[in-house]
Amino acid sequence: MTLLKVENLSVNYGSIRAVREISFEVNQGEIVTLIGSNGAGKTTTMNTIAGLKELNGGKIFWNGADATAWNAKRKVKEGIVLSPEGRQVFPDFSVYDNLMLGGYHFSNEENQKTLRTVHELFPVLEKREKQMAGTLSGGEQQMLAVGRALMSQPKLLMLDEPSMGLAPLIVKEIFSLIRRIREEMGTTVLLVEQNARMALKISDRAYVLQTGKITLEGSSKELLQSEEVQKAYLGM
Amino acid sequence: MFLQQLINGLTLGSIYALIAIGYSLVFGVLQIVNFANGSIYMLGGFLTLVLYNKFRINFLLCFALALIINGFVGFCLDRFALRHLRQKKATKLVGLITTMGFATVIENFVMLFFSNATVPYPNKIDFGSFSIGSAVVSSTQVIIFLVVLVLLLLMSWVVYGTKVGKAMRAVSQNADAAKLMGIDVNGVIAMTFILSAVLAGISGTMVGMYYQMIDFTSGFSIGMKTMAAAVLGGVGSLPGAVTGGLIIGVVESLGASYISSAYRNAFAFAVLIIVILFLPNGLFGKEKVTKV
């Protein structure tokens, strides 16, 4: 079943077209990844789907309904949740308060329930509950950002560069957690990554973005073997 | 005389604190200084007076009505001017100048339709006075002080104890991230403008009663002084705004009586300059760390 369908999406920054008529879809239960180098339009695509950025052409469908005109609030309420690039935690709120803001639209009781699941996935967030988010390490902030997104009870969890600026060991941990999120919570995941190898290893399908266009698509296994991808993104 | 001037200064300062909070709240969510805040303060004072003179009904009722209108004016400033600028991604400076323009519109409106001269203001909270030692404390001062105290407690409850307040603080830390939480950022900003306009309106009416006069230019100097108070305390910080307001009020009163009342307005800015020289972020302001 198709959960998210993006059709001929175009997004401009002023007179610059950052995303050119791209189309892709994410099915229920999948982990789909968009890979591409710097400036390929990955973050722009994610921000547009989340409702942070206005689109200049194309359509977005959510569960078959036209979601093109929905604002960020509506998207969150419908279950489209983005954990943004650069983590963007609230530095002057405690870890607990950050998580609770993730559950802004839910009752306190419901949030306490979700919180237990999030704590199981990220025990460090329980340990650091009272600490200000701004004082966490990069890896912990990333876990908080993902945990905060999970508090919004997403149907589609969008992760923008969760490995950015993190040590290899922590990157590994984050990626294995992404798989666990899908397995344990049944959440569909749309992942954007520069770390193509890791992203392809944990995902089912992938799209390659190049200067605003989708140049390749297929199952992650296929793409891992593809010569083009190996040369351009895996450094082989 | 010192005690007397201290009491006068604290009364004035408590009102400054109330207006300064308006600057801090708006600066928190938008990172611009709302230069219309002083004019909105003056408008609030005038509205209460004009409604009272026109309908001759219960003063408190006129006061409440004036606050509603004032809140609406604050809302309009954001809804019909600043929000469009945000959508067009205009720089902060454009927003700031827009608030100056809005101030001019309000002042000219009051001058044209209400009065271009100083008008007497009825003091409805004058129930006599009592003395502490050599100092005389009027009921007006006591009531102003109590009203401000209650409002400050109320404001800190709103900002630190409610969901709306949490949303406000989230927006001030990171507006985009707040949007991703499903927070209606424009709604929060509108709410902030309404709150700060209502606080300014309450202050305008109380100062009108305290001085027993009002004129359409009175918003400018108080606007500047309270902005100085907000900067002095550290822009964006509520305890800072309150402390800054009290300091400026007391310094102004003491300076006016011990040095010269001709320099009344200068004292506030002298304090500001001195503090900024040594503490660029204000008393309670946090040092801003820009991470790359």
XYZ file of N, CA and C in Angstrom, chain A:
708
model
N 0.839 -1.199 0.000
C 0.000 0.000 0.000
C 0.878 1.255 0.000
N 0.569 2.187 -0.877
C 1.384 3.396 -0.946
C 0.975 4.372 0.149
N 1.931 4.750 0.972
C 1.641 5.677 2.065
C 1.858 7.107 1.583
N 3.052 7.343 1.044
C 3.392 8.678 0.550
C 3.721 8.597 -0.924
N 3.124 9.524 -1.677
C 3.427 9.542 -3.097
C 3.746 10.974 -3.486
N 4.917 11.157 -4.060
C 5.336 12.487 -4.491
C 5.360 12.490 -6.008
N 4.665 13.473 -6.602
C 4.519 13.489 -8.057
C 5.064 14.784 -8.634
N 6.084 14.687 -9.449
C 6.645 15.838 -10.176
C 6.915 17.043 -9.271
N 7.438 16.790 -8.101
C 7.687 17.860 -7.139
C 8.813 18.790 -7.610
N 8.526 20.102 -7.602
C 9.548 21.103 -7.906
C 9.578 22.136 -6.794
N 10.777 22.502 -6.373
C 10.915 23.500 -5.321
C 12.010 24.487 -5.704
N 11.713 25.778 -5.545
C 12.699 26.810 -5.869
C 13.215 27.496 -4.619
N 14.442 27.971 -4.709
C 14.952 28.937 -3.737
C 15.191 30.207 -4.524
N 14.296 31.176 -4.405
C 14.402 32.362 -5.243
C 14.296 31.937 -6.694
N 15.309 32.253 -7.484
C 15.237 31.883 -8.890
C 15.930 30.545 -9.169
N 16.478 29.963 -8.096
C 17.183 28.691 -8.296
C 16.244 27.531 -8.059
N 16.194 26.615 -9.008
C 15.344 25.434 -8.866
C 16.164 24.351 -8.186
N 15.823 24.078 -6.915
C 16.617 23.119 -6.137
C 16.162 21.689 -6.378
N 14.864 21.523 -6.617
C 14.318 20.191 -6.865
C 13.520 20.262 -8.154
N 13.818 19.374 -9.111
C 13.170 19.442 -10.428
C 12.305 18.221 -10.682
N 11.025 18.417 -10.583
C 10.041 17.409 -10.999
C 10.423 15.995 -10.584
N 10.647 15.806 -9.310
C 10.972 14.442 -8.887
C 9.700 13.704 -8.471
N 9.681 12.415 -8.689
C 8.560 11.567 -8.287
C 9.109 10.358 -7.558
N 8.503 10.047 -6.444
C 8.861 8.797 -5.773
C 7.741 8.426 -4.812
N 7.803 7.205 -4.296
C 6.786 6.813 -3.341
C 7.366 5.958 -2.233
N 6.641 5.951 -1.125
C 7.043 5.160 0.027
C 5.860 4.291 0.408
N 6.086 2.988 0.471
C 4.996 2.073 0.828
C 4.991 1.795 2.320
N 3.820 1.435 2.808
C 3.625 1.077 4.214
C 4.652 0.049 4.669
N 5.361 0.340 5.748
C 6.290 -0.621 6.329
C 7.682 -0.640 5.737
N 7.907 0.188 4.719
C 9.219 0.190 4.074
C 10.211 1.124 4.770
N 11.481 0.864 4.528
C 12.494 1.887 4.780
C 13.012 2.297 3.403
N 12.759 3.544 3.047
C 13.191 4.037 1.744
C 14.230 5.122 1.977
N 15.257 5.122 1.155
C 16.275 6.141 1.357
C 16.508 6.969 0.095
N 16.762 8.250 0.303
C 17.193 9.127 -0.782
C 18.666 9.373 -0.566
N 19.481 8.992 -1.533
C 20.902 9.307 -1.368
C 21.317 10.320 -2.419
N 22.407 10.987 -2.145
C 22.877 12.015 -3.058
C 23.907 12.863 -2.357
N 24.679 13.605 -3.146
C 25.742 14.399 -2.537
C 25.175 15.731 -2.039
N 26.063 16.554 -1.514
C 25.692 17.894 -1.045
C 24.990 18.685 -2.133
N 23.900 19.344 -1.763
C 23.246 20.234 -2.726
C 22.404 19.520 -3.754
N 22.156 18.230 -3.550
C 21.355 17.487 -4.518
C 19.866 17.774 -4.370
N 19.476 18.355 -3.222
C 18.073 18.679 -3.002
C 17.384 17.757 -2.021
N 18.171 16.964 -1.287
C 17.574 16.001 -0.366
C 16.816 16.690 0.767
N 17.519 17.624 1.434
C 16.889 18.310 2.570
C 15.699 19.143 2.120
N 15.841 19.802 0.961
C 14.727 20.582 0.425
C 13.502 19.695 0.228
N 13.733 18.497 -0.325
C 12.623 17.562 -0.536
C 11.950 17.218 0.788
N 12.773 16.901 1.788
C 12.232 16.526 3.099
C 11.455 17.679 3.723
N 12.047 18.875 3.695
C 11.388 20.027 4.311
C 10.068 20.342 3.626
N 10.031 20.130 2.304
C 8.797 20.398 1.572
C 7.716 19.396 1.950
N 8.103 18.118 2.055
C 7.111 17.106 2.435
C 6.582 17.391 3.841
N 7.475 17.881 4.733
C 7.056 18.144 6.110
C 6.238 19.427 6.233
N 6.221 20.249 5.163
C 5.419 21.469 5.212
C 6.180 22.698 5.681
N 7.508 22.600 5.772
C 8.297 23.765 6.178
C 8.549 24.691 5.005
N 8.563 24.104 3.819
C 8.925 24.866 2.632
C 7.789 24.720 1.635
N 7.462 25.823 0.951
C 6.393 25.746 -0.045
C 6.915 25.165 -1.344
N 6.042 24.405 -2.023
C 6.511 23.815 -3.279
C 6.090 24.703 -4.448
N 6.783 24.548 -5.557
C 6.496 25.372 -6.729
C 5.880 24.576 -7.864
N 5.671 23.291 -7.641
C 5.043 22.481 -8.670
C 4.926 21.053 -8.198
N 3.960 20.335 -8.736
C 3.807 18.939 -8.380
C 2.801 18.721 -7.276
N 2.687 17.472 -6.877
C 1.686 17.118 -5.868
C 2.239 16.133 -4.868
N 1.679 16.174 -3.647
C 2.043 15.212 -2.610
C 0.763 14.490 -2.177
N 0.798 13.176 -2.195
C -0.372 12.415 -1.752
C -0.040 11.632 -0.502
N -0.971 11.631 0.434
C -0.792 10.908 1.694
C -1.952 9.954 1.850
N -1.668 8.659 1.829
C -2.735 7.669 1.936
C -3.802 7.872 0.870
N -3.383 8.321 -0.293
C -4.324 8.544 -1.384
C -4.965 9.918 -1.399
N -4.878 10.658 -0.276
C -5.487 11.992 -0.232
C -4.481 13.049 -0.689
N -4.971 14.099 -1.313
C -4.085 15.166 -1.780
C -3.605 15.996 -0.582
N -2.333 15.910 -0.275
C -1.784 16.599 0.892
C -0.938 17.794 0.481
N -1.026 18.179 -0.785
C -0.140 19.224 -1.299
C -0.262 20.526 -0.507
N -1.501 20.870 -0.120
C -1.708 22.179 0.501
C -1.660 22.136 2.027
N -1.432 20.972 2.604
C -1.416 20.881 4.075
C -0.238 21.656 4.659
N -0.480 22.317 5.792
C 0.635 22.983 6.480
C 1.318 22.000 7.442
N 2.406 22.478 8.058
C 3.224 21.600 8.902
C 2.398 20.959 10.022
N 1.512 21.760 10.613
C 0.723 21.267 11.741
C -0.168 20.101 11.316
N -0.841 20.285 10.191
C -1.719 19.234 9.670
C -0.920 17.962 9.373
N 0.264 18.149 8.784
C 1.092 17.007 8.428
C 1.459 16.205 9.684
N 1.872 16.934 10.739
C 2.246 16.247 11.978
C 1.052 15.481 12.523
N -0.105 16.132 12.508
C -1.303 15.482 13.052
C -1.688 14.244 12.255
N -1.378 14.250 10.961
C -1.704 13.090 10.124
C -0.638 12.008 10.225
N 0.486 12.315 10.863
C 1.499 11.291 11.077
C 2.733 11.401 10.201
N 2.889 12.557 9.514
C 4.109 12.778 8.724
C 5.053 13.591 9.602
N 6.090 12.951 10.104
C 6.934 13.616 11.095
C 8.394 13.625 10.643
N 9.000 14.796 10.702
C 10.384 14.956 10.272
C 11.318 15.178 11.451
N 12.393 14.415 11.489
C 13.493 14.713 12.391
C 14.537 15.428 11.530
N 14.663 16.760 11.724
C 15.349 17.573 10.717
C 16.871 17.439 10.710
N 17.431 17.934 9.635
C 18.884 17.968 9.489
C 19.480 18.821 10.613
N 20.582 18.382 11.158
C 21.236 19.159 12.214
C 20.513 19.063 13.538
N 19.628 18.076 13.671
C 18.987 17.700 14.939
C 17.973 18.709 15.458
N 18.352 19.983 15.544
C 17.382 21.020 15.921
C 16.615 20.725 17.195
N 17.306 20.234 18.215
C 16.630 20.083 19.503
C 16.493 21.464 20.142
N 15.606 21.588 21.128
C 15.458 22.875 21.823
C 16.511 22.943 22.922
N 17.552 23.748 22.731
C 18.714 23.679 23.617
C 18.411 24.045 25.071
N 17.453 24.958 25.284
C 17.197 25.415 26.657
C 16.059 24.656 27.344
N 15.596 23.592 26.716
C 14.635 22.724 27.383
C 15.339 21.443 27.797
N 14.840 20.828 28.872
C 15.410 19.555 29.303
C 15.068 18.474 28.268
N 15.758 17.354 28.378
C 15.500 16.230 27.484
C 14.025 15.844 27.574
N 13.516 15.792 28.805
C 12.116 15.429 29.010
C 11.181 16.420 28.311
N 11.438 17.707 28.488
C 10.566 18.718 27.878
C 10.628 18.661 26.353
N 11.810 18.400 25.820
C 11.943 18.227 24.371
C 11.043 17.093 23.884
N 11.092 15.972 24.613
C 10.283 14.829 24.210
C 8.798 15.159 24.302
N 8.434 15.879 25.367
C 7.024 16.221 25.547
C 6.536 17.166 24.439
N 7.425 18.020 23.944
C 7.033 18.889 22.830
C 6.765 18.056 21.584
N 7.489 16.950 21.462
C 7.201 16.036 20.362
C 5.765 15.536 20.437
N 5.284 15.354 21.651
C 3.912 14.881 21.837
C 2.937 16.013 22.097
N 3.229 17.168 21.498
C 2.429 18.385 21.736
C 0.936 18.163 21.536
N 0.582 17.326 20.570
C -0.843 17.163 20.258
C -1.511 15.995 20.963
N -0.756 15.359 21.858
C -1.339 14.213 22.544
C -1.538 14.513 24.018
N -2.424 13.724 24.638
C -2.680 13.920 26.067
C -1.460 13.446 26.852
N -1.370 13.913 28.079
C -0.235 13.550 28.917
C -0.155 12.037 29.130
N -1.324 11.413 29.328
C -1.331 9.956 29.538
C -0.743 9.225 28.338
N -1.203 9.651 27.151
C -0.726 9.001 25.945
C 0.779 9.207 25.791
N 1.224 10.427 26.111
C 2.647 10.724 26.007
C 3.480 9.853 26.943
N 2.965 9.611 28.154
C 3.718 8.781 29.097
C 3.893 7.373 28.533
N 2.851 6.913 27.823
C 2.920 5.583 27.221
C 3.980 5.556 26.112
N 3.916 6.547 25.220
C 4.900 6.603 24.130
C 6.298 6.762 24.708
N 6.378 7.554 25.783
C 7.679 7.824 26.391
C 8.371 6.529 26.827
N 7.574 5.589 27.340
C 8.179 4.315 27.769
C 8.824 3.586 26.596
N 8.136 3.591 25.464
C 8.697 2.949 24.267
C 9.976 3.659 23.839
N 9.928 4.999 23.851
C 11.099 5.770 23.442
C 12.266 5.513 24.389
N 11.990 5.427 25.680
C 13.047 5.148 26.655
C 13.650 3.756 26.456
N 12.792 2.803 26.029
C 13.315 1.474 25.764
C 14.306 1.487 24.601
N 13.949 2.241 23.573
C 14.830 2.344 22.414
C 16.094 3.135 22.737
N 15.922 4.212 23.487
C 17.044 5.095 23.803
C 17.175 5.249 25.319
N 17.765 4.276 25.989
C 17.872 4.350 27.453
C 18.590 5.619 27.926
N 19.491 6.133 27.075
C 20.265 7.305 27.494
C 19.343 8.517 27.701
N 18.224 8.552 27.002
C 17.304 9.684 27.149
C 16.625 9.670 28.513
N 16.471 8.478 29.078
C 15.899 8.401 30.415
C 16.938 8.816 31.453
N 18.176 8.386 31.191
C 19.261 8.702 32.117
C 19.503 10.219 32.163
N 19.349 10.867 31.027
C 19.656 12.295 30.937
C 18.403 13.177 31.017
N 17.323 12.586 31.450
C 16.020 13.228 31.440
C 16.019 14.712 31.826
N 16.728 15.047 32.894
C 16.644 16.410 33.427
C 17.694 17.349 32.839
N 18.601 16.791 32.051
C 19.692 17.608 31.501
C 19.179 18.489 30.362
N 19.740 19.702 30.247
C 19.355 20.581 29.141
C 19.850 19.969 27.819
N 18.994 20.008 26.810
C 19.335 19.348 25.543
C 20.592 19.946 24.916
N 20.814 21.251 25.137
C 21.975 21.912 24.550
C 23.294 21.374 25.068
N 23.262 20.694 26.226
C 24.510 20.209 26.815
C 24.783 18.743 26.470
N 23.912 18.122 25.676
C 24.134 16.721 25.296
C 25.221 16.623 24.239
N 25.801 15.434 24.106
C 26.765 15.206 23.030
C 26.007 15.091 21.715
N 26.734 15.147 20.616
C 26.097 15.087 19.302
C 25.252 13.839 19.110
N 25.800 12.701 19.520
C 25.086 11.440 19.361
C 23.811 11.423 20.196
N 23.919 11.927 21.431
C 22.749 11.962 22.309
C 21.687 12.910 21.757
N 22.143 14.044 21.207
C 21.195 14.984 20.606
C 20.463 14.342 19.433
N 21.195 13.538 18.655
C 20.557 12.859 17.535
C 19.509 11.863 18.023
N 19.843 11.159 19.095
C 18.866 10.228 19.654
C 17.656 10.989 20.170
N 17.918 12.130 20.786
C 16.812 12.949 21.281
C 15.938 13.415 20.119
N 16.586 13.825 19.018
C 15.822 14.300 17.868
C 14.929 13.199 17.312
N 15.468 11.986 17.253
C 14.665 10.866 16.754
C 13.572 10.517 17.771
N 13.965 10.496 19.045
C 12.989 10.198 20.101
C 11.860 11.211 20.116
N 12.201 12.475 19.941
C 11.198 13.530 19.921
C 10.235 13.322 18.748
N 10.786 12.931 17.590
C 9.924 12.670 16.433
C 9.006 11.481 16.718
N 9.540 10.458 17.425
C 8.709 9.287 17.737
C 7.572 9.649 18.683
N 7.812 10.659 19.539
C 6.764 11.105 20.460
C 5.554 11.643 19.708
N 5.751 12.079 18.468
C 4.626 12.560 17.656
C 3.840 11.405 17.053
N 4.205 10.173 17.431
C 3.560 8.948 16.946
C 3.417 8.943 15.426
N 4.555 8.959 14.736
C 4.524 9.062 13.274
C 4.040 7.783 12.597
N 3.378 7.973 11.457
C 3.118 6.835 10.572
C 4.276 6.745 9.585
N 4.767 7.942 9.218
C 5.967 8.012 8.391
C 7.004 8.848 9.134
N 8.116 8.200 9.470
C 9.189 8.914 10.151
C 10.219 9.321 9.113
N 10.424 10.644 8.986
C 11.408 11.113 8.017
C 12.661 11.525 8.771
N 13.786 10.955 8.395
C 15.046 11.249 9.081
C 16.005 11.911 8.107
N 16.401 13.131 8.427
C 17.300 13.854 7.540
C 18.720 13.807 8.084
N 19.559 13.060 7.442
C 20.974 12.932 7.802
C 21.205 12.622 9.279
N 20.649 11.515 9.767
C 20.861 11.206 11.184
C 22.322 10.907 11.525
N 23.164 10.656 10.518
C 24.553 10.301 10.835
C 25.486 11.508 10.795
N 24.921 12.682 10.473
C 25.793 13.847 10.246
C 26.643 14.181 11.469
N 27.935 14.262 11.249
C 28.852 14.716 12.291
C 29.025 13.768 13.461
N 28.671 12.506 13.287
C 28.785 11.575 14.407
C 29.914 10.570 14.196
N 30.444 10.078 15.299
C 31.519 9.086 15.231
C 30.984 7.786 14.643
N 31.825 7.040 13.906
C 31.384 5.832 13.201
C 30.632 4.840 14.080
N 31.087 4.689 15.325
C 30.436 3.729 16.210
C 29.001 4.149 16.514
N 28.830 5.451 16.716
C 27.502 5.968 17.036
C 26.609 5.913 15.803
N 27.210 6.152 14.636
C 26.458 6.047 13.389
C 25.866 4.645 13.272
N 26.686 3.660 13.569
C 26.239 2.269 13.495
C 25.052 2.029 14.419
N 25.186 2.558 15.622
C 24.133 2.387 16.623
C 22.826 3.029 16.134
N 22.947 4.256 15.601
C 21.754 4.966 15.120
C 21.077 4.156 14.008
N 21.879 3.635 13.098
C 21.283 2.896 11.981
C 20.602 1.610 12.451
N 21.201 0.948 13.446
C 20.547 -0.279 13.909
C 19.259 0.089 14.650
N 19.238 1.267 15.278
C 18.018 1.705 15.951
C 16.898 2.008 14.947
N 17.302 2.528 13.776
C 16.292 2.818 12.750
C 15.588 1.531 12.338
N 16.378 0.477 12.196
C 15.768 -0.818 11.856
C 14.832 -1.280 12.967
N 15.300 -1.099 14.222
C 14.467 -1.532 15.362
C 13.157 -0.758 15.407
N 13.219 0.521 15.074
C 11.998 1.339 15.084
C 10.974 0.754 14.118
N 11.461 0.379 12.931
C 10.557 -0.211 11.953
C 10.032 -1.564 12.456
N 10.939 -2.391 12.994
C 10.534 -3.723 13.403
C 9.608 -3.701 14.623
N 9.967 -2.870 15.617
C 9.218 -2.918 16.870
C 7.979 -2.043 16.849
N 8.041 -0.920 16.145
C 6.902 -0.008 16.162
C 6.125 -0.032 14.848
N 6.676 -0.711 13.853
C 5.980 -0.785 12.570
C 5.951 0.525 11.814
N 6.876 1.430 12.169
C 6.880 2.736 11.537
C 7.566 2.694 10.180
N 6.946 3.325 9.200
C 7.553 3.461 7.877
C 8.610 4.560 7.951
N 9.730 4.371 7.275
C 10.823 5.329 7.399
C 11.270 5.848 6.038
N 11.405 7.161 5.945
C 12.017 7.770 4.768
C 13.313 8.419 5.239
N 14.405 7.950 4.678
C 15.715 8.332 5.189
C 16.484 9.102 4.125
N 17.127 10.198 4.548
C 17.994 10.933 3.645
C 19.403 10.805 4.171
N 20.342 10.441 3.333
C 21.693 10.212 3.838
C 22.780 10.559 2.828
N 23.894 11.009 3.361
C 25.096 11.116 2.538
C 25.924 9.853 2.687
N 25.741 9.217 3.865
C 26.432 7.967 4.120
C 25.689 6.860 3.377
N 25.960 6.774 2.065
C 25.152 5.928 1.187
C 25.248 4.452 1.555
N 26.451 4.004 1.915
C 26.623 2.581 2.179
C 25.708 2.114 3.309
N 25.784 2.830 4.445
C 24.952 2.499 5.594
C 23.475 2.565 5.234
N 23.110 3.633 4.552
C 21.701 3.850 4.229
C 21.185 2.719 3.337
N 21.993 2.313 2.367
C 21.562 1.251 1.451
C 21.481 -0.092 2.174
N 22.357 -0.287 3.161
C 22.364 -1.552 3.882
C 21.093 -1.753 4.688
N 20.586 -0.677 5.286
C 19.413 -0.887 6.157
C 18.084 -0.647 5.446
N 18.110 -0.142 4.215
C 16.841 0.205 3.572
C 16.394 -0.864 2.582
N 15.120 -0.769 2.201
C 14.574 -1.719 1.232
C 14.747 -1.197 -0.192
N 14.422 0.078 -0.356
C 14.518 0.668 -1.687
C 15.225 2.008 -1.582
N 15.733 2.491 -2.724
C 16.461 3.745 -2.685
C 16.274 4.536 -3.970
N 16.407 5.844 -3.834
C 16.409 6.744 -4.985
C 17.699 7.553 -4.938
N 18.295 7.789 -6.085
C 19.508 8.605 -6.120
C 19.145 9.975 -6.673
N 19.434 11.002 -5.881
C 19.154 12.378 -6.287
C 20.444 13.034 -6.752
N 20.356 13.689 -7.917
C 21.535 14.385 -8.416
C 21.084 15.730 -8.945
N 21.649 16.799 -8.419
C 21.273 18.176 -8.765
C 19.775 18.317 -9.022
N 18.998 17.886 -8.037
C 17.565 18.130 -8.089
C 16.752 17.143 -8.887
N 17.408 16.116 -9.454
C 16.657 15.132 -10.244
C 16.932 13.731 -9.735
N 15.951 12.857 -9.918
C 16.184 11.455 -9.561
C 16.817 10.766 -10.765
N 18.030 10.257 -10.574
C 18.749 9.670 -11.702
C 18.715 8.147 -11.680
N 18.485 7.578 -10.510
C 18.465 6.113 -10.399
C 17.471 5.722 -9.334
N 16.864 4.564 -9.497
C 16.033 4.052 -8.427
C 16.015 2.544 -8.502
N 15.724 1.909 -7.354
C 15.675 0.462 -7.359
C 15.755 -0.069 -5.953
N 15.853 -1.386 -5.848
C 15.990 -1.950 -4.506
C 17.395 -1.618 -4.004
N 17.533 -1.502 -2.714
C 18.820 -1.099 -2.143
C 19.908 -2.096 -2.483
N 19.524 -3.369 -2.527
C 20.488 -4.408 -2.873
C 21.076 -4.158 -4.259
N 20.169 -3.899 -5.213
C 20.598 -3.635 -6.584
C 21.537 -2.440 -6.637
N 21.126 -1.384 -5.943
C 21.922 -0.160 -6.021
C 23.297 -0.334 -5.396
N 23.358 -1.151 -4.348
C 24.659 -1.420 -3.727
C 25.606 -2.070 -4.725
N 25.018 -2.864 -5.632
C 25.839 -3.561 -6.627
C 26.101 -2.698 -7.864
N 25.268 -1.675 -8.051
C 25.363 -0.900 -9.286
C 26.692 -0.153 -9.382
N 27.279 -0.233 -10.566
C 28.597 0.357 -10.765
C 28.566 1.874 -10.565
N 27.499 2.464 -11.088
C 27.346 3.914 -11.014
C 27.346 4.398 -9.560
N 26.541 3.699 -8.754
C 26.437 4.086 -7.346
C 27.755 3.833 -6.638
N 28.350 2.710 -6.940
C 29.619 2.387 -6.278
C 30.667 3.451 -6.546
N 30.701 3.896 -7.785
C 31.696 4.900 -8.158
C 31.413 6.246 -7.499
N 30.158 6.674 -7.625
C 29.823 8.028 -7.209
C 29.641 8.163 -5.696
N 29.085 7.137 -5.040
C 28.715 7.334 -3.641
C 29.380 6.395 -2.652
N 29.951 5.308 -3.145
C 30.539 4.381 -2.197
C 32.060 4.417 -2.240
N 32.606 5.236 -3.137
C 34.048 5.407 -3.195
C 34.796 4.156 -3.581
N 34.180 3.377 -4.463
C 34.882 2.156 -4.873
C 35.439 2.288 -6.283
